[in-house]
GROMACS .gro file of C-alpha atoms in nm:
model
  290
    1MET     CA    1   2.497  -1.552   2.170
    2GLY     CA    2   2.884  -1.474   2.324
    3ASN     CA    3   2.853  -1.053   2.373
    4TRP     CA    4   2.460  -1.071   2.319
    5GLU     CA    5   2.364  -1.335   2.655
    6GLY     CA    6   2.171  -1.175   2.936
    7VAL     CA    7   2.077  -0.892   2.721
    8SER     CA    8   1.719  -0.917   2.612
    9GLU     CA    9   1.639  -1.044   2.992
   10PHE     CA   10   1.845  -0.781   3.157
   11VAL     CA   11   1.612  -0.543   2.893
   12ALA     CA   12   1.322  -0.679   2.953
   13VAL     CA   13   1.318  -0.678   3.403
   14ALA     CA   14   1.439  -0.336   3.396
   15GLU     CA   15   1.131  -0.283   3.217
   16ALA     CA   16   0.869  -0.483   3.404
   17GLY     CA   17   0.998  -0.451   3.742
   18SER     CA   18   1.096  -0.804   3.831
   19PHE     CA   19   1.198  -1.098   3.721
   20THR     CA   20   0.932  -1.289   3.694
   21SER     CA   21   0.661  -1.046   3.464
   22ALA     CA   22   0.978  -1.043   3.247
   23ALA     CA   23   1.016  -1.460   3.248
   24ARG     CA   24   0.569  -1.434   3.139
   25LYS     CA   25   0.710  -1.202   2.885
   26LEU     CA   26   1.012  -1.391   2.718
   27GLY     CA   27   0.837  -1.738   2.815
   28ILE     CA   28   1.106  -1.894   2.998
   29SER     CA   29   1.122  -1.976   3.380
   30THR     CA   30   1.247  -1.741   3.599
   31ALA     CA   31   1.538  -1.866   3.680
   32GLN     CA   32   1.647  -1.855   3.320
   33VAL     CA   33   1.604  -1.565   3.357
   34SER     CA   34   1.761  -1.537   3.662
   35ARG     CA   35   2.071  -1.704   3.585
   36GLN     CA   36   2.128  -1.482   3.224
   37VAL     CA   37   2.190  -1.158   3.401
   38SER     CA   38   2.391  -1.308   3.652
   39ALA     CA   39   2.599  -1.372   3.434
   40LEU     CA   40   2.581  -1.065   3.216
   41GLU     CA   41   2.666  -0.862   3.582
   42THR     CA   42   2.984  -1.070   3.605
   43ARG     CA   43   3.097  -1.074   3.291
   44LEU     CA   44   3.076  -0.675   3.286
   45SER     CA   45   3.219  -0.707   3.624
   46ALA     CA   46   2.913  -0.489   3.735
   47LYS     CA   47   2.588  -0.450   3.939
   48LEU     CA   48   2.292  -0.350   3.717
   49LEU     CA   49   1.982  -0.406   3.892
   50TYR     CA   50   1.950  -0.399   4.273
   51ARG     CA   51   1.748  -0.719   4.409
   52THR     CA   52   1.524  -0.690   4.728
   53THR     CA   53   1.263  -0.958   4.883
   54ARG     CA   54   0.996  -0.670   4.741
   55ARG     CA   55   1.138  -0.532   4.442
   56VAL     CA   56   1.386  -0.469   4.162
   57SER     CA   57   1.558  -0.107   4.048
   58VAL     CA   58   1.824  -0.057   3.811
   59THR     CA   59   2.138   0.065   3.923
   60GLU     CA   60   2.282   0.417   3.823
   61VAL     CA   61   2.539   0.172   3.616
   62GLY     CA   62   2.235   0.004   3.458
   63GLN     CA   63   2.030   0.226   3.348
   64VAL     CA   64   2.343   0.381   3.139
   65TYR     CA   65   2.337   0.040   2.971
   66TYR     CA   66   1.952  -0.006   2.921
   67GLN     CA   67   1.989   0.278   2.717
   68HIS     CA   68   2.203   0.156   2.479
   69CYS     CA   69   2.058  -0.200   2.476
   70ARG     CA   70   1.716  -0.093   2.369
   71GLN     CA   71   1.891   0.116   2.143
   72VAL     CA   72   2.081  -0.203   2.052
   73LEU     CA   73   1.750  -0.413   2.016
   74ASP     CA   74   1.477  -0.157   1.819
   75ALA     CA   75   1.686  -0.144   1.571
   76LEU     CA   76   1.742  -0.508   1.544
   77ALA     CA   77   1.415  -0.569   1.538
   78GLU     CA   78   1.372  -0.264   1.255
   79ALA     CA   79   1.659  -0.458   1.079
   80GLU     CA   80   1.445  -0.774   1.097
   81ARG     CA   81   1.097  -0.629   0.978
   82ALA     CA   82   1.348  -0.446   0.679
   83VAL     CA   83   1.434  -0.778   0.547
   84THR     CA   84   1.069  -0.986   0.576
   85ASP     CA   85   0.919  -0.698   0.415
   86LEU     CA   86   1.168  -0.747   0.077
   87GLN     CA   87   1.068  -1.128   0.096
   88GLN     CA   88   0.665  -0.970   0.051
   89VAL     CA   89   0.494  -0.891  -0.219
   90PRO     CA   90   0.242  -0.545  -0.160
   91ARG     CA   91  -0.140  -0.611  -0.099
   92GLY     CA   92  -0.425  -0.409   0.018
   93ARG     CA   93  -0.514  -0.037  -0.070
   94LEU     CA   94  -0.278   0.212  -0.131
   95ARG     CA   95  -0.388   0.566  -0.139
   96LEU     CA   96  -0.190   0.839  -0.302
   97THR     CA   97  -0.294   1.225  -0.430
   98ALA     CA   98  -0.106   1.460  -0.649
   99PRO     CA   99  -0.218   1.772  -0.850
  100VAL     CA  100  -0.462   1.742  -1.129
  101THR     CA  101  -0.240   1.815  -1.479
  102TYR     CA  102   0.148   1.644  -1.290
  103GLY     CA  103  -0.060   1.367  -1.199
  104GLU     CA  104  -0.253   1.307  -1.558
  105ALA     CA  105   0.051   1.363  -1.756
  106THR     CA  106   0.349   1.208  -1.588
  107LEU     CA  107   0.232   1.044  -1.272
  108ALA     CA  108  -0.089   0.796  -1.382
  109PRO     CA  109   0.093   0.660  -1.633
  110LEU     CA  110   0.383   0.517  -1.408
  111VAL     CA  111   0.171   0.482  -1.109
  112ASN     CA  112  -0.019   0.250  -1.355
  113ASP     CA  113   0.286   0.065  -1.502
  114PHE     CA  114   0.373  -0.038  -1.050
  115ALA     CA  115  -0.005  -0.171  -1.033
  116LEU     CA  116   0.050  -0.396  -1.393
  117ARG     CA  117   0.330  -0.547  -1.168
  118TYR     CA  118   0.206  -0.592  -0.866
  119PRO     CA  119  -0.184  -0.664  -0.964
  120ASP     CA  120  -0.240  -0.743  -0.569
  121LEU     CA  121  -0.261  -0.398  -0.514
  122GLN     CA  122  -0.577  -0.180  -0.451
  123VAL     CA  123  -0.455   0.168  -0.600
  124GLU     CA  124  -0.651   0.531  -0.461
  125MET     CA  125  -0.495   0.785  -0.659
  126GLU     CA  126  -0.691   1.152  -0.618
  127LEU     CA  127  -0.579   1.370  -0.866
  128THR     CA  128  -0.676   1.764  -0.670
  129ASN     CA  129  -0.491   2.065  -0.635
  130GLN     CA  130  -0.584   2.091  -0.266
  131LYS     CA  131  -0.308   2.013  -0.021
  132LEU     CA  132  -0.464   1.719   0.175
  133ASP     CA  133  -0.443   1.620   0.547
  134LEU     CA  134  -0.232   1.286   0.496
  135VAL     CA  135  -0.314   1.112   0.810
  136ALA     CA  136  -0.677   1.246   0.885
  137GLU     CA  137  -0.775   1.159   0.514
  138GLY     CA  138  -0.580   0.840   0.549
  139TYR     CA  139  -0.353   0.907   0.246
  140ASP     CA  140  -0.010   0.701   0.248
  141LEU     CA  141   0.136   0.878   0.015
  142ALA     CA  142   0.140   1.265  -0.145
  143ILE     CA  143   0.336   1.356  -0.457
  144ARG     CA  144   0.429   1.810  -0.452
  145LEU     CA  145   0.588   2.012  -0.612
  146GLY     CA  146   0.777   2.340  -0.542
  147LYS     CA  147   0.938   2.369  -0.217
  148LEU     CA  148   0.823   2.250   0.065
  149THR     CA  149   0.646   2.392   0.424
  150ASP     CA  150   0.545   2.111   0.585
  151SER     CA  151   0.784   1.970   0.803
  152SER     CA  152   0.521   1.751   0.991
  153MET     CA  153   0.604   1.524   0.700
  154MET     CA  154   0.863   1.237   0.600
  155ALA     CA  155   1.002   1.307   0.207
  156ARG     CA  156   1.187   1.244  -0.007
  157ARG     CA  157   1.306   1.422  -0.368
  158LEU     CA  158   1.191   1.186  -0.619
  159GLY     CA  159   1.295   1.468  -0.940
  160SER     CA  160   1.299   1.778  -0.986
  161ARG     CA  161   1.082   2.011  -1.237
  162THR     CA  162   1.239   2.381  -1.387
  163LEU     CA  163   0.989   2.658  -1.470
  164TYR     CA  164   1.012   2.789  -1.789
  165VAL     CA  165   0.980   3.171  -1.944
  166CYS     CA  166   0.814   3.149  -2.304
  167ALA     CA  167   0.598   3.341  -2.562
  168SER     CA  168   0.551   3.252  -2.989
  169PRO     CA  169   0.713   3.313  -3.242
  170HIS     CA  170   0.446   3.536  -3.361
  171TYR     CA  171   0.435   3.726  -3.021
  172LEU     CA  172   0.881   3.800  -2.985
  173SER     CA  173   0.776   3.865  -3.358
  174THR     CA  174   0.508   4.148  -3.282
  175HIS     CA  175   0.650   4.241  -2.952
  176GLY     CA  176   0.970   4.273  -2.922
  177GLU     CA  177   1.160   3.967  -2.623
  178PRO     CA  178   1.292   4.130  -2.292
  179GLN     CA  179   1.575   4.111  -2.264
  180SER     CA  180   1.616   4.190  -1.852
  181LEU     CA  181   1.296   4.185  -1.541
  182SER     CA  182   1.298   4.525  -1.500
  183GLU     CA  183   1.109   4.527  -1.923
  184LEU     CA  184   0.866   4.262  -1.872
  185GLY     CA  185   0.634   4.519  -1.714
  186GLN     CA  186   0.661   4.631  -2.102
  187HIS     CA  187   0.479   4.265  -2.184
  188ASN     CA  188   0.126   4.143  -2.198
  189CYS     CA  189   0.309   3.883  -1.903
  190LEU     CA  190   0.003   3.629  -1.803
  191PRO     CA  191   0.050   3.528  -1.439
  192GLY     CA  192  -0.119   3.214  -1.333
  193THR     CA  193  -0.185   3.160  -0.928
  194LEU     CA  194   0.031   3.373  -0.874
  195ASP     CA  195   0.056   3.743  -0.946
  196TYR     CA  196   0.419   3.763  -0.961
  197TRP     CA  197   0.694   3.490  -1.137
  198ARG     CA  198   0.983   3.413  -0.961
  199PHE     CA  199   1.376   3.421  -1.134
  200ARG     CA  200   1.727   3.423  -0.999
  201GLU     CA  201   1.944   3.796  -1.016
  202GLN     CA  202   2.265   3.810  -0.914
  203GLY     CA  203   2.245   3.435  -0.680
  204ARG     CA  204   1.936   3.528  -0.493
  205SER     CA  205   1.557   3.470  -0.529
  206ARG     CA  206   1.353   3.719  -0.621
  207ASN     CA  207   1.000   3.747  -0.727
  208ILE     CA  208   0.843   3.966  -0.961
  209ARG     CA  209   0.519   4.104  -0.935
  210VAL     CA  210   0.349   4.025  -1.338
  211SER     CA  211   0.038   4.186  -1.459
  212GLY     CA  212  -0.179   4.183  -1.802
  213SER     CA  213  -0.471   4.086  -2.039
  214ILE     CA  214  -0.571   3.700  -1.875
  215ARG     CA  215  -0.489   3.530  -1.542
  216CYS     CA  216  -0.600   3.176  -1.493
  217ASN     CA  217  -0.530   2.904  -1.169
  218SER     CA  218  -0.511   2.662  -1.554
  219GLY     CA  219  -0.194   2.596  -1.599
  220ARG     CA  220  -0.292   2.407  -2.013
  221ALA     CA  221  -0.559   2.815  -2.000
  222LEU     CA  222  -0.213   2.937  -2.017
  223VAL     CA  223   0.010   2.772  -2.269
  224ASP     CA  224  -0.304   2.782  -2.482
  225ALA     CA  225  -0.306   3.196  -2.471
  226ALA     CA  226   0.058   3.165  -2.535
  227LEU     CA  227   0.061   2.946  -2.805
  228LYS     CA  228  -0.217   3.192  -2.994
  229GLY     CA  229   0.025   3.433  -2.914
  230ILE     CA  230  -0.134   3.661  -2.676
  231GLY     CA  231   0.155   3.709  -2.415
  232ILE     CA  232   0.430   3.583  -2.235
  233VAL     CA  233   0.359   3.290  -1.958
  234GLN     CA  234   0.584   3.123  -1.678
  235LEU     CA  235   0.490   2.743  -1.619
  236PRO     CA  236   0.678   2.410  -1.473
  237ASP     CA  237   0.832   2.193  -1.766
  238TYR     CA  238   0.524   1.956  -1.813
  239TYR     CA  239   0.332   2.239  -1.960
  240VAL     CA  240   0.531   2.347  -2.217
  241ASP     CA  241   0.815   2.112  -2.304
  242GLU     CA  242   0.672   1.949  -2.601
  243ASP     CA  243   0.577   2.317  -2.710
  244LEU     CA  244   0.967   2.434  -2.668
  245ARG     CA  245   1.128   2.109  -2.829
  246ALA     CA  246   0.862   2.174  -3.113
  247GLY     CA  247   0.911   2.607  -3.184
  248ARG     CA  248   0.523   2.666  -3.113
  249LEU     CA  249   0.700   2.877  -2.811
  250VAL     CA  250   1.083   3.009  -2.726
  251SER     CA  251   1.243   3.015  -2.392
  252LEU     CA  252   1.298   3.346  -2.211
  253LEU     CA  253   1.522   3.517  -2.010
  254GLU     CA  254   1.743   3.238  -1.943
  255HIS     CA  255   1.991   3.366  -1.724
  256TYR     CA  256   1.726   3.473  -1.432
  257ARG     CA  257   1.598   3.081  -1.452
  258GLU     CA  258   1.504   2.979  -1.095
  259GLU     CA  259   1.662   2.690  -0.932
  260ASP     CA  260   1.457   2.377  -1.045
  261ASP     CA  261   1.178   2.277  -0.805
  262GLY     CA  262   1.185   1.953  -0.660
  263ILE     CA  263   0.954   1.729  -0.744
  264TRP     CA  264   0.871   1.515  -0.349
  265GLY     CA  265   0.741   1.213  -0.203
  266ILE     CA  266   0.543   1.268   0.123
  267TYR     CA  267   0.427   1.067   0.379
  268PRO     CA  268   0.386   1.046   0.742
  269HIS     CA  269   0.601   1.012   0.995
  270ASN     CA  270   0.604   0.659   1.138
  271ARG     CA  271   0.972   0.459   1.162
  272HIS     CA  272   0.846   0.185   0.942
  273LEU     CA  273   0.723   0.232   0.631
  274SER     CA  274   0.541   0.008   0.463
  275PRO     CA  275   0.634  -0.226   0.175
  276LYS     CA  276   0.401  -0.121  -0.081
  277VAL     CA  277   0.479   0.293  -0.044
  278ARG     CA  278   0.882   0.219  -0.022
  279LEU     CA  279   0.816   0.005  -0.380
  280LEU     CA  280   0.627   0.286  -0.489
  281LEU     CA  281   0.886   0.513  -0.409
  282ASP     CA  282   1.167   0.290  -0.524
  283PHE     CA  283   0.963   0.279  -0.841
  284LEU     CA  284   0.904   0.669  -0.894
  285ASP     CA  285   1.248   0.782  -0.762
  286GLU     CA  286   1.421   0.547  -1.077
  287LEU     CA  287   1.173   0.702  -1.322
  288ILE     CA  288   1.104   1.055  -1.260
  289GLY     CA  289   1.467   1.047  -1.178
  290ARG     CA  290   1.511   0.932  -1.505
   0.00000   0.00000   0.00000
């Protein structure tokens, strides 16, 4: 063992406050604990513990050494758990939540493929536009879109989404195409949940208030309105990609397009991520990022 000899015994004594309790915790004899710690002190040429007939206390040098050893032993235990997890087949319940439209169109098919790969999993997926409390409601993972606000959670970026401002060729032939942000006020802009649209002008983010004849919290409803020539919409790529490619919608104001938003995997702040959540995140990272 070389330089590792005596380290576990010393840490156990420092934490337990006695050689007997440390020996009981380690499952070895008190004499063996004492020999190992004495050998460690000899090797370091330093006194780590004060020993009396009633108690054992840690010296100032021992406190410094203990802090470093504790970190090393914790890291070693974490490494062993990680290796063990890699050899485990994920099983049991896996609960996740995601926004409705993105979940239906993109996430659910990927999660279904993941469930086929690991049949011992029982997947529970809640599609809702409400931001659920993962800890209080027992969720392992949430997929969130856009800018993050909850710093109490761990986050992993899985991909990105683009916001498009677009309208139908029929609308543009009738009302013309806006060339600047100031011209949006002359058009029938159809907002969603928010009453403003996001842009980037001269390197800075800018929110522009918009209004029109329809306002709806459903992206699909707004796409339908845009396709029917009612007005202009701003929506994420997964709503409008197909229509843009087919020419049914036209992308507008591209020079003012906001930087891409993130697609995030959010999970509670645990020191050790469970194998099933880690494997799902790796799976989604590969496919969504692609």
